[in-house]
Protein backbone atom coordinates (compact mmCIF):
# COMPACT_ATOMS: atom_id res chain seq x y z
CA UNK A 1 0.00 0.00 0.00
CA UNK A 2 1.38 3.41 -0.99
CA UNK A 3 1.63 6.45 1.22
CA UNK A 4 1.09 10.05 0.06
CA UNK A 5 2.01 13.52 1.23
CA UNK A 6 0.41 16.80 0.11
CA UNK A 7 2.50 19.97 0.33
CA UNK A 8 0.21 23.00 0.21
CA UNK A 9 1.21 26.57 -0.68
CA UNK A 10 -1.05 29.61 -0.60
CA UNK A 11 -4.61 30.48 0.15
CA UNK A 12 -7.71 28.98 1.77
CA UNK A 13 -8.93 27.76 -1.65
CA UNK A 14 -5.77 25.66 -1.92
CA UNK A 15 -6.15 24.39 1.64
CA UNK A 16 -9.67 23.27 0.77
CA UNK A 17 -8.49 21.63 -2.49
CA UNK A 18 -5.79 19.78 -0.53
CA UNK A 19 -8.41 18.58 1.95
CA UNK A 20 -10.49 17.22 -0.94
CA UNK A 21 -7.46 15.52 -2.53
CA UNK A 22 -6.50 14.00 0.80
CA UNK A 23 -9.98 12.63 1.28
CA UNK A 24 -10.06 11.12 -2.22
CA UNK A 25 -6.64 9.52 -1.69
CA UNK A 26 -7.67 8.00 1.65
CA UNK A 27 -10.89 6.71 0.11
CA UNK A 28 -8.77 4.94 -2.52
CA UNK A 29 -6.70 3.21 0.15
CA UNK A 30 -3.61 5.41 0.02
CA UNK A 31 -2.18 6.15 3.45
CA UNK A 32 -1.17 9.64 4.62
CA UNK A 33 2.61 9.86 5.23
CA UNK A 34 4.17 11.81 8.12
CA UNK A 35 6.24 13.98 5.78
CA UNK A 36 7.57 14.36 2.27
CA UNK A 37 10.71 12.34 3.05
CA UNK A 38 8.82 9.15 3.77
CA UNK A 39 6.02 9.42 1.17
CA UNK A 40 5.73 7.22 -1.91
CA UNK A 41 3.49 9.70 -3.70
CA UNK A 42 4.09 13.46 -3.44
CA UNK A 43 1.42 15.98 -4.40
CA UNK A 44 2.48 19.63 -4.53
CA UNK A 45 -0.43 22.07 -4.44
CA UNK A 46 0.97 25.37 -5.72
CA UNK A 47 -0.02 29.04 -5.55
CA UNK A 48 1.16 31.90 -7.73
CA UNK A 49 -1.16 34.73 -6.78
CA UNK A 50 1.56 37.09 -5.59
CA UNK A 51 5.06 35.63 -5.58
CA UNK A 52 6.81 34.35 -8.62
CA UNK A 53 6.17 30.88 -7.32
CA UNK A 54 7.21 28.98 -10.44
CA UNK A 55 10.88 29.06 -9.44
CA UNK A 56 10.16 27.74 -5.96
CA UNK A 57 8.10 24.89 -7.37
CA UNK A 58 10.70 24.02 -10.00
CA UNK A 59 13.49 23.94 -7.44
CA UNK A 60 11.44 21.69 -5.16
CA UNK A 61 10.72 19.41 -8.12
CA UNK A 62 14.43 19.46 -9.06
CA UNK A 63 15.35 18.34 -5.56
CA UNK A 64 13.02 15.33 -5.91
CA UNK A 65 14.59 14.16 -9.17
CA UNK A 66 17.20 11.91 -7.55
CA UNK A 67 14.69 10.23 -5.29
CA UNK A 68 12.48 9.50 -8.28
CA UNK A 69 15.47 7.98 -10.13
CA UNK A 70 16.33 5.81 -7.15
CA UNK A 71 12.67 4.75 -7.02
CA UNK A 72 12.27 6.00 -3.47
CA UNK A 73 9.38 8.13 -4.77
CA UNK A 74 6.83 6.40 -6.83
CA UNK A 75 4.73 9.23 -8.27
CA UNK A 76 4.87 13.05 -8.29
CA UNK A 77 1.81 15.23 -9.00
CA UNK A 78 1.61 19.02 -9.20
CA UNK A 79 -1.71 20.82 -8.66
CA UNK A 80 -2.82 24.44 -8.18
CA UNK A 81 -2.16 27.69 -10.04
CA UNK A 82 1.40 26.94 -11.18
CA UNK A 83 0.28 23.59 -12.59
CA UNK A 84 -2.57 25.30 -14.43
CA UNK A 85 -0.31 28.02 -15.78
CA UNK A 86 2.62 25.86 -16.82
CA UNK A 87 0.74 22.79 -18.11
CA UNK A 88 2.81 20.74 -20.56
CA UNK A 89 5.78 23.11 -20.14
CA UNK A 90 6.23 21.63 -16.67
CA UNK A 91 6.70 18.13 -18.09
CA UNK A 92 9.25 19.37 -20.64
CA UNK A 93 11.31 20.93 -17.86
CA UNK A 94 10.69 18.20 -15.28
CA UNK A 95 10.05 14.89 -17.09
CA UNK A 96 10.02 13.04 -13.76
CA UNK A 97 6.66 14.69 -12.90
CA UNK A 98 3.86 12.17 -13.51
CA UNK A 99 0.80 14.36 -13.27
CA UNK A 100 0.05 18.06 -13.79
CA UNK A 101 -3.47 18.69 -12.62
CA UNK A 102 -5.69 21.81 -12.81
CA UNK A 103 -8.29 22.88 -10.22
CA UNK A 104 -11.22 21.31 -12.06
CA UNK A 105 -9.50 17.91 -12.31
CA UNK A 106 -8.50 17.35 -8.68
CA UNK A 107 -11.70 15.34 -8.21
CA UNK A 108 -10.20 12.66 -10.51
CA UNK A 109 -6.81 12.58 -8.76
CA UNK A 110 -6.70 8.87 -7.78
CA UNK A 111 -7.84 7.77 -11.28
CA UNK A 112 -5.33 10.02 -12.99
CA UNK A 113 -2.52 8.78 -10.75
CA UNK A 114 -3.27 5.15 -11.55
CA UNK A 115 -3.54 6.02 -15.26
CA UNK A 116 -0.10 7.67 -15.10
CA UNK A 117 1.29 4.66 -13.26
CA UNK A 118 -0.09 2.12 -15.74
CA UNK A 119 0.80 4.04 -18.89
CA UNK A 120 4.23 5.09 -17.55
CA UNK A 121 3.55 8.39 -19.28
CA UNK A 122 3.16 11.86 -17.76
CA UNK A 123 -0.39 13.22 -17.84
CA UNK A 124 -1.41 16.88 -18.11
CA UNK A 125 -5.03 17.54 -17.14
CA UNK A 126 -5.58 21.30 -17.01
CA UNK A 127 -8.81 21.87 -18.94
CA UNK A 128 -11.11 24.64 -17.64
CA UNK A 129 -14.69 24.14 -18.72
CA UNK A 130 -17.21 27.00 -18.37
CA UNK A 131 -19.85 24.36 -17.53
CA UNK A 132 -17.87 22.85 -14.67
CA UNK A 133 -19.84 21.84 -11.55
CA UNK A 134 -18.13 21.15 -8.23
CA UNK A 135 -19.07 17.53 -7.50
CA UNK A 136 -20.74 16.59 -4.23
CA UNK A 137 -18.20 14.68 -2.17
CA UNK A 138 -19.35 14.57 1.42
CA UNK A 139 -16.35 15.53 3.53
CA UNK A 140 -14.86 12.98 5.86
CA UNK A 141 -15.38 14.63 9.25
CA UNK A 142 -12.53 12.63 10.74
CA UNK A 143 -10.03 14.23 8.39
CA UNK A 144 -8.86 17.70 9.48
CA UNK A 145 -10.22 20.01 12.18
CA UNK A 146 -13.35 18.52 13.68
CA UNK A 147 -15.09 21.71 14.75
CA UNK A 148 -14.74 24.06 11.78
CA UNK A 149 -14.66 23.54 8.05
CA UNK A 150 -14.60 25.33 4.71
CA UNK A 151 -17.36 24.61 2.20
CA UNK A 152 -16.85 25.59 -1.45
CA UNK A 153 -19.81 27.43 -2.90
CA UNK A 154 -18.26 28.46 -6.20
CA UNK A 155 -15.17 28.21 -8.36
CA UNK A 156 -13.40 30.76 -10.51
CA UNK A 157 -13.73 34.49 -10.98
CA UNK A 158 -15.15 36.75 -13.72
CA UNK A 159 -13.78 40.05 -12.47
CA UNK A 160 -10.42 40.34 -14.19
CA UNK A 161 -8.89 42.82 -11.78
CA UNK A 162 -5.91 43.83 -13.89
CA UNK A 163 -3.26 42.65 -11.38
CA UNK A 164 -4.80 39.25 -10.72
CA UNK A 165 -4.03 35.88 -12.17
CA UNK A 166 -6.97 33.99 -10.65
CA UNK A 167 -9.39 34.28 -13.62
CA UNK A 168 -6.66 32.68 -15.76
CA UNK A 169 -5.81 29.85 -13.36
CA UNK A 170 -9.24 29.04 -11.96
CA UNK A 171 -11.46 29.89 -14.89
CA UNK A 172 -14.89 31.49 -14.99
CA UNK A 173 -17.31 31.66 -12.07
CA UNK A 174 -19.35 28.54 -11.56
CA UNK A 175 -21.77 28.39 -8.64
CA UNK A 176 -22.51 25.17 -6.91
CA UNK A 177 -26.04 23.79 -6.53
CA UNK A 178 -27.76 25.09 -3.36
CA UNK A 179 -28.88 21.53 -2.56
CA UNK A 180 -25.27 20.24 -2.68
CA UNK A 181 -24.04 23.07 -0.43
CA UNK A 182 -26.80 22.43 2.10
CA UNK A 183 -26.19 18.67 2.00
CA UNK A 184 -22.49 19.26 2.73
CA UNK A 185 -23.18 21.72 5.56
CA UNK A 186 -25.81 19.42 7.14
CA UNK A 187 -23.46 16.43 6.88
CA UNK A 188 -20.69 18.38 8.64
CA UNK A 189 -22.98 19.69 11.39
CA UNK A 190 -24.44 16.20 11.94
CA UNK A 191 -20.85 15.05 12.52
CA UNK A 192 -20.10 17.69 15.14
CA UNK A 193 -18.82 20.64 13.07
CA UNK A 194 -19.80 23.91 14.75
CA UNK A 195 -18.48 26.51 12.33
CA UNK A 196 -18.63 26.68 8.55
CA UNK A 197 -16.92 29.18 6.24
CA UNK A 198 -18.47 29.45 2.77
CA UNK A 199 -15.61 29.72 0.34
CA UNK A 200 -15.11 31.23 -3.11
CA UNK A 201 -13.00 33.84 -4.93
CA UNK A 202 -15.96 36.18 -5.01
CA UNK A 203 -18.72 34.69 -2.86
CA UNK A 204 -21.12 37.61 -3.08
CA UNK A 205 -21.57 37.14 -6.82
CA UNK A 206 -22.78 33.60 -6.04
CA UNK A 207 -25.57 32.59 -8.41
CA UNK A 208 -24.95 35.33 -11.00
CA UNK A 209 -23.75 32.72 -13.50
CA UNK A 210 -27.17 31.01 -13.39
CA UNK A 211 -30.25 31.70 -15.49
CA UNK A 212 -33.11 33.53 -13.71
CA UNK A 213 -35.13 30.34 -13.12
CA UNK A 214 -32.20 28.66 -11.32
CA UNK A 215 -30.86 31.75 -9.63
CA UNK A 216 -30.34 31.90 -5.87
CA UNK A 217 -28.62 35.02 -4.59
CA UNK A 218 -25.83 34.92 -2.02
CA UNK A 219 -28.00 36.48 0.74
CA UNK A 220 -30.66 33.82 0.05
CA UNK A 221 -28.02 31.08 0.21
CA UNK A 222 -26.76 32.53 3.52
CA UNK A 223 -30.32 32.51 4.86
CA UNK A 224 -30.70 28.81 4.03
CA UNK A 225 -27.30 27.83 5.45
CA UNK A 226 -27.78 29.96 8.60
CA UNK A 227 -30.97 27.99 9.33
CA UNK A 228 -29.17 24.61 9.45
CA UNK A 229 -29.91 23.32 12.96
CA UNK A 230 -26.85 23.09 15.17
CA UNK A 231 -24.65 25.44 13.09
CA UNK A 232 -23.18 27.75 15.72
CA UNK A 233 -21.10 30.00 13.47
CA UNK A 234 -21.28 30.96 9.83
CA UNK A 235 -18.58 32.89 7.95
CA UNK A 236 -17.80 33.57 4.31
CA UNK A 237 -14.83 34.73 2.27
CA UNK A 238 -13.90 36.50 -0.02
CA UNK A 239 -16.24 39.31 -1.02
CA UNK A 240 -15.90 41.93 -3.74
CA UNK A 241 -17.05 45.43 -2.69
CA UNK A 242 -18.92 45.98 -5.96
CA UNK A 243 -21.20 43.00 -5.21
CA UNK A 244 -21.90 43.88 -1.58
CA UNK A 245 -25.66 44.45 -1.74
CA UNK A 246 -28.06 45.99 0.81
CA UNK A 247 -29.60 42.50 1.11
CA UNK A 248 -26.23 41.06 2.18
CA UNK A 249 -25.73 43.89 4.67
CA UNK A 250 -29.24 43.11 6.00
CA UNK A 251 -28.18 39.50 6.76
CA UNK A 252 -26.05 40.82 9.64
CA UNK A 253 -29.23 42.11 11.31
CA UNK A 254 -31.07 38.88 10.70
CA UNK A 255 -28.99 35.84 11.66
CA UNK A 256 -27.49 35.37 15.12
CA UNK A 257 -24.99 32.77 13.92
CA UNK A 258 -23.53 35.00 11.17
CA UNK A 259 -20.17 36.06 12.62
CA UNK A 260 -19.50 39.81 13.00
CA UNK A 261 -16.47 39.82 10.70
CA UNK A 262 -16.24 41.05 7.12
CA UNK A 263 -13.16 40.75 4.92
CA UNK A 264 -13.63 43.42 2.28
CA UNK A 265 -10.53 43.84 0.11
CA UNK A 266 -10.18 47.47 -0.97
CA UNK A 267 -6.71 47.24 -2.65
CA UNK A 268 -6.16 51.02 -2.86
CA UNK A 269 -7.48 54.30 -1.45
CA UNK A 270 -7.10 56.11 -4.78
CA UNK A 271 -9.91 56.20 -7.33
CA UNK A 272 -7.42 56.58 -10.17
CA UNK A 273 -5.60 53.40 -9.10
CA UNK A 274 -8.85 51.51 -8.50
CA UNK A 275 -9.88 52.39 -12.04
CA UNK A 276 -6.64 51.03 -13.50
CA UNK A 277 -7.07 47.95 -11.34
CA UNK A 278 -10.55 47.48 -12.90
CA UNK A 279 -12.11 47.22 -9.45
CA UNK A 280 -15.40 48.83 -10.58
CA UNK A 281 -16.06 50.89 -7.42
CA UNK A 282 -14.98 54.23 -6.07
CA UNK A 283 -13.72 54.89 -2.56
CA UNK A 284 -16.89 56.89 -1.89
CA UNK A 285 -19.08 53.89 -2.81
CA UNK A 286 -16.84 51.59 -0.74
CA UNK A 287 -17.12 53.83 2.33
CA UNK A 288 -20.91 53.93 2.01
CA UNK A 289 -20.96 50.13 2.17
CA UNK A 290 -18.66 50.15 5.20
CA UNK A 291 -21.04 52.58 6.93
CA UNK A 292 -24.00 50.32 6.03
CA UNK A 293 -22.27 47.28 7.52
CA UNK A 294 -21.43 49.14 10.71
CA UNK A 295 -24.97 50.38 11.03
CA UNK A 296 -26.38 46.87 10.60
CA UNK A 297 -23.85 45.28 12.97
CA UNK A 298 -22.01 47.82 15.17
CA UNK A 299 -19.70 45.06 16.44
CA UNK A 300 -18.48 44.04 13.00
CA UNK A 301 -14.69 43.68 12.60
CA UNK A 302 -13.54 44.82 9.17
CA UNK A 303 -10.41 43.49 7.52
CA UNK A 304 -8.97 44.14 4.08
CA UNK A 305 -6.29 43.50 1.45
CA UNK A 306 -4.09 46.31 0.11
CA UNK A 307 -1.57 46.56 -2.71
CA UNK A 308 1.14 49.25 -2.81
CA UNK A 309 3.19 50.26 -5.84
CA UNK A 310 0.65 49.38 -8.52
CA UNK A 311 1.88 50.70 -11.92
CA UNK A 312 1.49 54.47 -11.98
CA UNK A 313 0.77 54.77 -8.22
CA UNK A 314 1.94 58.28 -7.28
CA UNK A 315 2.86 59.53 -3.81
CA UNK A 316 -0.57 61.21 -3.75
CA UNK A 317 -2.30 57.90 -4.58
CA UNK A 318 -0.35 56.19 -1.83
CA UNK A 319 -1.25 58.90 0.68
CA UNK A 320 -4.91 58.35 -0.23
CA UNK A 321 -4.45 54.70 0.84
CA UNK A 322 -2.82 55.86 4.10
CA UNK A 323 -5.76 58.23 4.61
CA UNK A 324 -8.19 55.35 4.07
CA UNK A 325 -6.59 53.48 6.99
CA UNK A 326 -7.48 56.44 9.23
CA UNK A 327 -11.02 56.66 7.87
CA UNK A 328 -11.96 52.98 8.14
CA UNK A 329 -9.65 51.94 10.97
CA UNK A 330 -9.58 48.30 9.89
CA UNK A 331 -9.22 45.65 12.58
CA UNK A 332 -6.42 44.21 10.49
CA UNK A 333 -5.11 44.27 6.94
CA UNK A 334 -3.03 42.08 4.63
CA UNK A 335 -0.79 44.26 2.48
CA UNK A 336 1.42 43.42 -0.45
CA UNK A 337 3.88 44.98 -2.89
CA UNK A 338 2.54 44.83 -6.41
CA UNK A 339 4.13 42.24 -8.64
CA UNK A 340 3.37 41.66 -12.27
CA UNK A 341 1.60 38.34 -12.90
CA UNK A 342 1.37 37.59 -16.63
CA UNK A 343 -1.00 37.11 -18.36
CA UNK A 344 -2.97 39.41 -16.00
CA UNK A 345 -3.50 42.65 -17.94
CA UNK A 346 -1.36 44.92 -15.74
CA UNK A 347 1.75 43.09 -16.97
CA UNK A 348 1.40 45.38 -19.99
CA UNK A 349 1.45 48.49 -17.78
CA UNK A 350 4.70 50.21 -16.99
CA UNK A 351 5.74 48.80 -13.57
CA UNK A 352 7.32 52.18 -12.80
CA UNK A 353 7.40 52.25 -8.99
CA UNK A 354 10.92 51.19 -7.97
CA UNK A 355 11.33 48.17 -5.70
CA UNK A 356 12.81 50.37 -2.91
CA UNK A 357 9.87 52.77 -3.16
CA UNK A 358 7.37 49.91 -3.02
CA UNK A 359 9.14 48.63 0.03
CA UNK A 360 9.12 52.08 1.70
CA UNK A 361 5.39 52.45 1.07
CA UNK A 362 4.67 48.95 2.36
CA UNK A 363 6.66 49.59 5.53
CA UNK A 364 4.88 52.87 6.25
CA UNK A 365 1.50 51.28 5.64
CA UNK A 366 2.18 48.20 7.73
CA UNK A 367 3.63 50.24 10.59
CA UNK A 368 0.53 52.46 10.77
CA UNK A 369 -1.89 49.57 10.39
CA UNK A 370 -0.14 47.73 13.21
CA UNK A 371 -0.80 50.68 15.53
CA UNK A 372 -4.45 50.82 14.46
CA UNK A 373 -4.86 47.05 14.95
CA UNK A 374 -3.48 47.36 18.49
CA UNK A 375 -5.79 50.30 19.24
CA UNK A 376 -8.74 48.31 17.86
CA UNK A 377 -7.78 45.26 19.94
CA UNK A 378 -7.61 47.41 23.08
CA UNK A 379 -11.26 48.37 22.52
CA UNK A 380 -12.17 44.80 23.54
CA UNK A 381 -10.50 44.99 26.97
CA UNK A 382 -13.14 44.73 29.72
CA UNK A 383 -15.70 43.13 27.41
CA UNK A 384 -17.02 39.59 27.74
CA UNK A 385 -16.91 37.73 24.44
CA UNK A 386 -18.08 34.35 23.23
CA UNK A 387 -15.02 32.28 22.34
CA UNK A 388 -14.93 29.01 20.43
CA UNK A 389 -12.10 26.85 21.74
CA UNK A 390 -9.46 25.81 19.19
CA UNK A 391 -6.99 23.95 21.43
CA UNK A 392 -4.01 24.56 23.72
CA UNK A 393 -2.48 28.04 23.48
CA UNK A 394 0.89 28.36 21.73
CA UNK A 395 2.84 28.72 24.95
CA UNK A 396 0.94 25.67 26.30
CA UNK A 397 -0.01 27.62 29.42
CA UNK A 398 -3.73 27.52 28.74
CA UNK A 399 -6.20 27.40 25.88
CA UNK A 400 -6.78 29.39 22.76
CA UNK A 401 -9.95 30.15 20.85
CA UNK A 402 -11.56 32.60 18.45
CA UNK A 403 -14.26 35.21 18.85
CA UNK A 404 -17.00 35.68 16.25
CA UNK A 405 -15.03 38.74 15.13
CA UNK A 406 -12.18 36.31 14.35
CA UNK A 407 -9.81 37.47 17.08
CA UNK A 408 -7.58 34.90 18.76
CA UNK A 409 -8.06 34.84 22.56
CA UNK A 410 -5.70 33.04 24.94
CA UNK A 411 -6.88 32.24 28.45
CA UNK A 412 -5.65 30.21 31.42
CA UNK A 413 -7.44 26.99 32.35
CA UNK A 414 -6.54 23.85 34.29
CA UNK A 415 -7.77 21.56 31.54
CA UNK A 416 -8.05 22.55 27.87
CA UNK A 417 -11.72 22.21 26.79
CA UNK A 418 -12.46 20.27 23.60
CA UNK A 419 -12.21 22.16 20.27
CA UNK A 420 -15.55 23.76 19.37
CA UNK A 421 -16.62 24.36 22.97
CA UNK A 422 -18.17 27.81 23.45
CA UNK A 423 -17.10 29.83 26.48
CA UNK A 424 -17.70 33.32 27.81
CA UNK A 425 -14.31 34.98 28.26
CA UNK A 426 -13.62 38.40 29.76
CA UNK A 427 -10.87 40.20 27.82
CA UNK A 428 -8.15 41.47 30.16
CA UNK A 429 -5.30 42.48 27.82
CA UNK A 430 -4.72 43.21 24.14
CA UNK A 431 -1.62 42.60 22.05
CA UNK A 432 -1.18 43.08 18.30
CA UNK A 433 -1.88 39.46 17.32
CA UNK A 434 -3.93 38.17 20.23
CA UNK A 435 -6.23 39.04 23.11
CA UNK A 436 -5.82 37.69 26.65
CA UNK A 437 -8.78 36.76 28.83
CA UNK A 438 -10.29 34.94 31.79
CA UNK A 439 -13.10 32.37 31.53
CA UNK A 440 -16.23 33.60 33.30
CA UNK A 441 -18.46 30.61 32.55
N1 LIG B 1 0.51 41.81 -6.70
C1 LIG B 1 0.33 42.06 -5.36
N2 LIG B 1 -0.73 41.61 -4.66
C2 LIG B 1 -1.64 40.88 -5.32
N3 LIG B 1 -2.79 40.29 -4.90
C3 LIG B 1 -3.34 39.63 -5.94
N4 LIG B 1 -2.57 39.79 -7.03
C4 LIG B 1 -1.52 40.56 -6.68
C5 LIG B 1 -0.40 41.07 -7.38
N5 LIG B 1 -0.21 40.85 -8.68
C6 LIG B 1 -3.31 40.41 -3.53
C7 LIG B 1 -4.63 41.20 -3.51
C8 LIG B 1 -5.65 40.13 -3.25
C9 LIG B 1 -4.86 39.15 -2.40
C10 LIG B 1 -5.44 37.79 -2.32
O1 LIG B 1 -3.59 39.11 -3.03
O2 LIG B 1 -4.57 42.13 -2.44
O3 LIG B 1 -6.81 40.61 -2.59
FE1 LIG C 1 -8.58 38.30 -8.46
FE2 LIG C 1 -10.23 40.42 -8.57
FE3 LIG C 1 -11.19 37.92 -8.93
FE4 LIG C 1 -10.36 38.67 -6.48
S1 LIG C 1 -12.08 39.58 -7.63
S2 LIG C 1 -9.88 36.73 -7.54
S3 LIG C 1 -8.64 40.02 -6.97
S4 LIG C 1 -9.76 39.01 -10.29
PDB file of C-alpha atoms in Angstrom, residues 28 55 73 78 94 103 156 168 181 184 204 211 218 232 270 276-277 316 349 355 369 375 430-432:
ATOM      1  CA  UNK A  28      -8.770   4.939  -2.518  1.00  0.00           C
ATOM      2  CA  UNK A  55      10.883  29.059  -9.443  1.00  0.00           C
ATOM      3  CA  UNK A  73       9.385   8.129  -4.773  1.00  0.00           C
ATOM      4  CA  UNK A  78       1.611  19.020  -9.200  1.00  0.00           C
ATOM      5  CA  UNK A  94      10.687  18.200 -15.277  1.00  0.00           C
ATOM      6  CA  UNK A 103      -8.289  22.882 -10.220  1.00  0.00           C
ATOM      7  CA  UNK A 156     -13.398  30.764 -10.505  1.00  0.00           C
ATOM      8  CA  UNK A 168      -6.663  32.676 -15.765  1.00  0.00           C
ATOM      9  CA  UNK A 181     -24.043  23.070  -0.435  1.00  0.00           C
ATOM     10  CA  UNK A 184     -22.493  19.259   2.732  1.00  0.00           C
ATOM     11  CA  UNK A 204     -21.116  37.609  -3.080  1.00  0.00           C
ATOM     12  CA  UNK A 211     -30.253  31.703 -15.492  1.00  0.00           C
ATOM     13  CA  UNK A 218     -25.827  34.924  -2.018  1.00  0.00           C
ATOM     14  CA  UNK A 232     -23.183  27.749  15.721  1.00  0.00           C
ATOM     15  CA  UNK A 270      -7.095  56.112  -4.778  1.00  0.00           C
ATOM     16  CA  UNK A 276      -6.642  51.029 -13.504  1.00  0.00           C
ATOM     17  CA  UNK A 277      -7.066  47.948 -11.343  1.00  0.00           C
ATOM     18  CA  UNK A 316      -0.572  61.213  -3.755  1.00  0.00           C
ATOM     19  CA  UNK A 349       1.445  48.492 -17.784  1.00  0.00           C
ATOM     20  CA  UNK A 355      11.329  48.172  -5.697  1.00  0.00           C
ATOM     21  CA  UNK A 369      -1.893  49.571  10.391  1.00  0.00           C
ATOM     22  CA  UNK A 375      -5.790  50.300  19.238  1.00  0.00           C
ATOM     23  CA  UNK A 430      -4.720  43.206  24.140  1.00  0.00           C
ATOM     24  CA  UNK A 431      -1.616  42.602  22.046  1.00  0.00           C
ATOM     25  CA  UNK A 432      -1.179  43.078  18.300  1.00  0.00           C
TER      26      UNK A 432
END
